[in-house]
XYZ file of C-alpha atoms in Angstrom:
262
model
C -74.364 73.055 -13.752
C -71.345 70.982 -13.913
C -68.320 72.891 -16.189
C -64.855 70.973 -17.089
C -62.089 72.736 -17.719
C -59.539 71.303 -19.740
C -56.077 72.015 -20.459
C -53.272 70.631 -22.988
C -50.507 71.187 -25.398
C -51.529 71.143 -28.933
C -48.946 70.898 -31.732
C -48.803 71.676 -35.415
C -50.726 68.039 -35.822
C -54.124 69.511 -36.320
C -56.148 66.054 -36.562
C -54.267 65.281 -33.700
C -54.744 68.252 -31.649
C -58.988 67.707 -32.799
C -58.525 63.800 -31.146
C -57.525 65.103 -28.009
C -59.925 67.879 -27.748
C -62.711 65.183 -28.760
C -61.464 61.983 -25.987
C -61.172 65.098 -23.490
C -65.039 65.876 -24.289
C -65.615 62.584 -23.723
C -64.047 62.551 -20.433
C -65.668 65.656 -19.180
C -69.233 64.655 -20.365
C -68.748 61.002 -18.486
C -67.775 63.307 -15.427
C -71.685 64.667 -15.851
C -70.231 68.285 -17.280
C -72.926 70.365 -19.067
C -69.724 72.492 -20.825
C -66.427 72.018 -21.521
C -64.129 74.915 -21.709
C -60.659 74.876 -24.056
C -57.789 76.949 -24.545
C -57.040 79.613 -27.024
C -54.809 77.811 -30.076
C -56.611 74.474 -29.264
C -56.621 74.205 -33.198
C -52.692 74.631 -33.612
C -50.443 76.974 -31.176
C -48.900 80.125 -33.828
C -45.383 78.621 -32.817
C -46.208 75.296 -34.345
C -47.025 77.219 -37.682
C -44.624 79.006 -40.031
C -47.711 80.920 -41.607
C -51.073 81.458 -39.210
C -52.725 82.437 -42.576
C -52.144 79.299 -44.327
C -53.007 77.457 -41.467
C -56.628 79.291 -40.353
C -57.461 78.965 -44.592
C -56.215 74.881 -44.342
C -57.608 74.117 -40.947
C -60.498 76.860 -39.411
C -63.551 75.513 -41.246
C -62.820 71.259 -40.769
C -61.859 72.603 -36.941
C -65.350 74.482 -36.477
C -67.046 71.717 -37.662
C -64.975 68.777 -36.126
C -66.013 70.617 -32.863
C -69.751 70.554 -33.940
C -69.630 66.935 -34.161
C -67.451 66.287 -31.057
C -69.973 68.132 -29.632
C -73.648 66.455 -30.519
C -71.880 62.815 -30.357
C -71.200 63.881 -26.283
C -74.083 66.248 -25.794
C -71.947 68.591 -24.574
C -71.484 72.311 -25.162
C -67.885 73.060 -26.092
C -65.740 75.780 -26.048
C -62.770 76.291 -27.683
C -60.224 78.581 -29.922
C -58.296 78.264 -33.183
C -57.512 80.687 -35.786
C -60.368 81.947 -38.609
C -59.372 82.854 -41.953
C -60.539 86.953 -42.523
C -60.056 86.888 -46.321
C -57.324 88.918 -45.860
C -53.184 88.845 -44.663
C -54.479 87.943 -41.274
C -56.595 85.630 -39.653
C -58.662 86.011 -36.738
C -57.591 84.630 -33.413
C -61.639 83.383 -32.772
C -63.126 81.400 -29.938
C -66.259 79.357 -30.827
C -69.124 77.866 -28.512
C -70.861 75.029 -29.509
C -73.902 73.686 -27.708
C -74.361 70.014 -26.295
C -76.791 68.924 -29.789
C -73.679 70.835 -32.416
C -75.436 74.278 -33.254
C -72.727 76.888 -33.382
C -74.003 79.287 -30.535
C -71.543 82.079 -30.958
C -67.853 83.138 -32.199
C -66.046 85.818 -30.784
C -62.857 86.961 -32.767
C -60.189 88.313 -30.274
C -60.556 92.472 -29.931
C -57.505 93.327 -27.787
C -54.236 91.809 -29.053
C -51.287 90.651 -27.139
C -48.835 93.850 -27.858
C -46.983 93.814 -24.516
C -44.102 92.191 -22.758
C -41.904 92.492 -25.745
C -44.717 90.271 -28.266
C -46.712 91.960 -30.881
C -49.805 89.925 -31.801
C -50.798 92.587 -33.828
C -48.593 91.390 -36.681
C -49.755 88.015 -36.768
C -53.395 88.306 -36.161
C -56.542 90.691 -36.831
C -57.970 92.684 -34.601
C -61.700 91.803 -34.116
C -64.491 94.290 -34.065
C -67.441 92.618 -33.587
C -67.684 93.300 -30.273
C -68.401 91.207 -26.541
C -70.446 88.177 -27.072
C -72.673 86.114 -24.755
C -74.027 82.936 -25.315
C -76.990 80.934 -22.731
C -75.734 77.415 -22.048
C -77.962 75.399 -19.814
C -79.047 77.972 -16.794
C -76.384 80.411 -17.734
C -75.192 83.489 -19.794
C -71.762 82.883 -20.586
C -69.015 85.322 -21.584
C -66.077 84.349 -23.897
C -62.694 86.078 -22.928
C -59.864 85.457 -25.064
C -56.577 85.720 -23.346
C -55.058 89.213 -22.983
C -58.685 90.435 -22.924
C -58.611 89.474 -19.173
C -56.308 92.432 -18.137
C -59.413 94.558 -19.162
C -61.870 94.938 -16.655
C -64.092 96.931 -18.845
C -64.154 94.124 -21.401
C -65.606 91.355 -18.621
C -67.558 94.238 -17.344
C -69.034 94.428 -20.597
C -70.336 91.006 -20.658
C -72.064 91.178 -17.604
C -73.405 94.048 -18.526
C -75.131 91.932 -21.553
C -76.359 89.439 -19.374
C -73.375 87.356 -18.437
C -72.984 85.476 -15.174
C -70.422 82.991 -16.047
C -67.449 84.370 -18.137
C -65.324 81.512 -20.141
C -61.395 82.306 -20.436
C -59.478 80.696 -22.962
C -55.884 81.527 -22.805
C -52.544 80.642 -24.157
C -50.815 82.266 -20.671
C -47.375 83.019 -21.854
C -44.650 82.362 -18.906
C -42.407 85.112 -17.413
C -41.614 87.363 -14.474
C -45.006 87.885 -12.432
C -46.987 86.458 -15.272
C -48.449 83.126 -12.813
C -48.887 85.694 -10.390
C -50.881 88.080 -12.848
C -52.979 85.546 -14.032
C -54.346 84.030 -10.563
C -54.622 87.481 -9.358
C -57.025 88.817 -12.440
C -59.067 85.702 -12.580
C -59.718 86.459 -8.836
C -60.322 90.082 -9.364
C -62.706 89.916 -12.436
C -64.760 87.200 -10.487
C -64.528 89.674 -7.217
C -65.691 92.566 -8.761
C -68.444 90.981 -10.944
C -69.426 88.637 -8.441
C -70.046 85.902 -11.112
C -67.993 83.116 -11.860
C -64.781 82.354 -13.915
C -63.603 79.470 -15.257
C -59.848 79.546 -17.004
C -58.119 77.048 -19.191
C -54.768 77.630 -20.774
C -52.541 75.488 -22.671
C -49.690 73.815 -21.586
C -47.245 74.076 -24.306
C -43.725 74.848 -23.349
C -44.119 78.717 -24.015
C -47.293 78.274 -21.232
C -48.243 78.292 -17.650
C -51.569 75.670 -17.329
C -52.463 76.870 -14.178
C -56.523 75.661 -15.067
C -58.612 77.604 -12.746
C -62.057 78.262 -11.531
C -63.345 81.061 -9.141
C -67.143 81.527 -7.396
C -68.105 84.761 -6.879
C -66.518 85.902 -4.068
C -63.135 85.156 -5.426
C -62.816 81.841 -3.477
C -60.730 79.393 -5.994
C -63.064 76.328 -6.072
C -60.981 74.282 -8.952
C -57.328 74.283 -10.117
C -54.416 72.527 -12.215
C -51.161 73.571 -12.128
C -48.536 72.776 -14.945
C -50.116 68.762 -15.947
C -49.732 68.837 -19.583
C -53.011 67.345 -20.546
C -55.469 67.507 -17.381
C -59.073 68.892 -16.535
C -61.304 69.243 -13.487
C -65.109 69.324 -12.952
C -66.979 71.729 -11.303
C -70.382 72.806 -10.258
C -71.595 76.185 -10.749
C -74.415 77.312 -8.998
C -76.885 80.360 -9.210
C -77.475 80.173 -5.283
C -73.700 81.742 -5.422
C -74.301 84.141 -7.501
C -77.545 85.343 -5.281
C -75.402 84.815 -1.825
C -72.638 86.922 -3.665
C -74.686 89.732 -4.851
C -76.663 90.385 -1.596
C -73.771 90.610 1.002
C -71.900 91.977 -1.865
C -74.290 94.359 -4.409
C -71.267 95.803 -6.195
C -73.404 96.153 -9.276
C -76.283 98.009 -7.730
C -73.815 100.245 -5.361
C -72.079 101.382 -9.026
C -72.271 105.144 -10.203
C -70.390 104.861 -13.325
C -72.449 102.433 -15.655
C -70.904 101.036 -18.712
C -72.697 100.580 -22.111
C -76.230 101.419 -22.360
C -78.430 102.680 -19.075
């Protein structure tokens, strides 16, 4: 199956931010991709926005359903994040997948907030509890990582515990000391020790990193940006890799701590 990755810098223009995303589907689904994977803040970046509240209860629903129709009109599934109004003081941070005819597969609101290197998250957004989610797109089960959730191996371990052998990373990659070299060095890791595949966008706004990436199952980097402020790549993911990676490498079968249900 062929996956794009796409990466950009959205600003507080939300129609604007939605035209991009949707001549960026286009792109990708001309290039023969079956998915095209998004950042985290596609809808608006929380710099561009003096209230994230005001801005998920203006903007989440027409953004949801602009992505439905992007979508259906490319017959492409989609991928992508913005933030959800919660009925309360703070919105969601919430990725959606949409398949390639505009049903709404899955949304996954954000469970582990970005509290660290001197940010707190926690005070602009709400912490999600709905747990992991999967979603099947074409031959595969795909896992929806949101950002910070990467630095928590039991969170992708999770998801391919539920099924998943692709896991989807949209970010918003903040820049600083070791934070490039963090970020290569995770997505590697979490494809090495789940032998599956990984496929990273981030956005490129001033605050981030790009850095676009996708990794097979043995950790080899097959696909990558670097800081190109609007940019994607196409690549094929296979199950054959998968297979290869799982018989030299049977991680999962030589485990004796099992998370989640046995």
């Amino acid at each position: 199956m062929k996956v794009a990755v796409a990466q950009f810098a959205p600003t507080a223009d939300v129609p604007g931010n939605l035209a991009v995303i949707e001549e960026m589907t286009r792109e990708a689904a001309a290039s023969g991709a079956r998915l095209v994977v998004f950042p985290e803040e596609s809808m608006i970046p929380s710099e561009a926005t003096p209230s994230l509240r005001e801005s998920a209860v203006a903007h989440w629903a027409g953004f949801r359903e602009a992505l439905t129709r992007t979508a259906a009109a490319h017959s492409v599934a989609v991928i992508a994040g913005g933030y959800e109004d919660s009925g309360a003081s703070l919105p969601y941070n919430t990725l959606v997948a949409v398949d390639s005819d505009g049903a709404v597969l899955g949304q996954y609101r954000k469970m582990h907030l970005y509290d660290a290197f001197d940010y707190k998250e926690s005070r602009e957004v709400q912490r999600g509890e709905n747990g992991p989610c999967v979603v099947r797109i074409g031959d595969f089960n795909v896992g929806l990582v949101n950002c910070y959730d990467l630095r928590f191996p039991e969170f992708t371990r999770s998801l391919v515990e539920m099924g998943a052998d692709l896991l989807s990373v949209s970010a918003a990659w903040v820049r600083g000391p070791l934070k490039e070299d963090h970020w290569t060095t995770l997505l590697r890791g979490r494809a090495i020790e789940n032998t599956c595949w990984v496929v990273a966008s981030s956005l490129t706004t001033p605050a981030c990193i790009g850095m676009s990436m996708a990794v097979d199952p043995l950790g080899v980097v097959r696909a990558a940006l670097g800081e190109e402020s609007r940019a994607l790549f196409v690549v094929d993911v296979d199950k054959d890799r998968i297979d290869t990676a799982r018989t030299v490498l049977p991680v999962l079968r030589n485990r004796r701590i099992i998370i989640g249900p046995r």
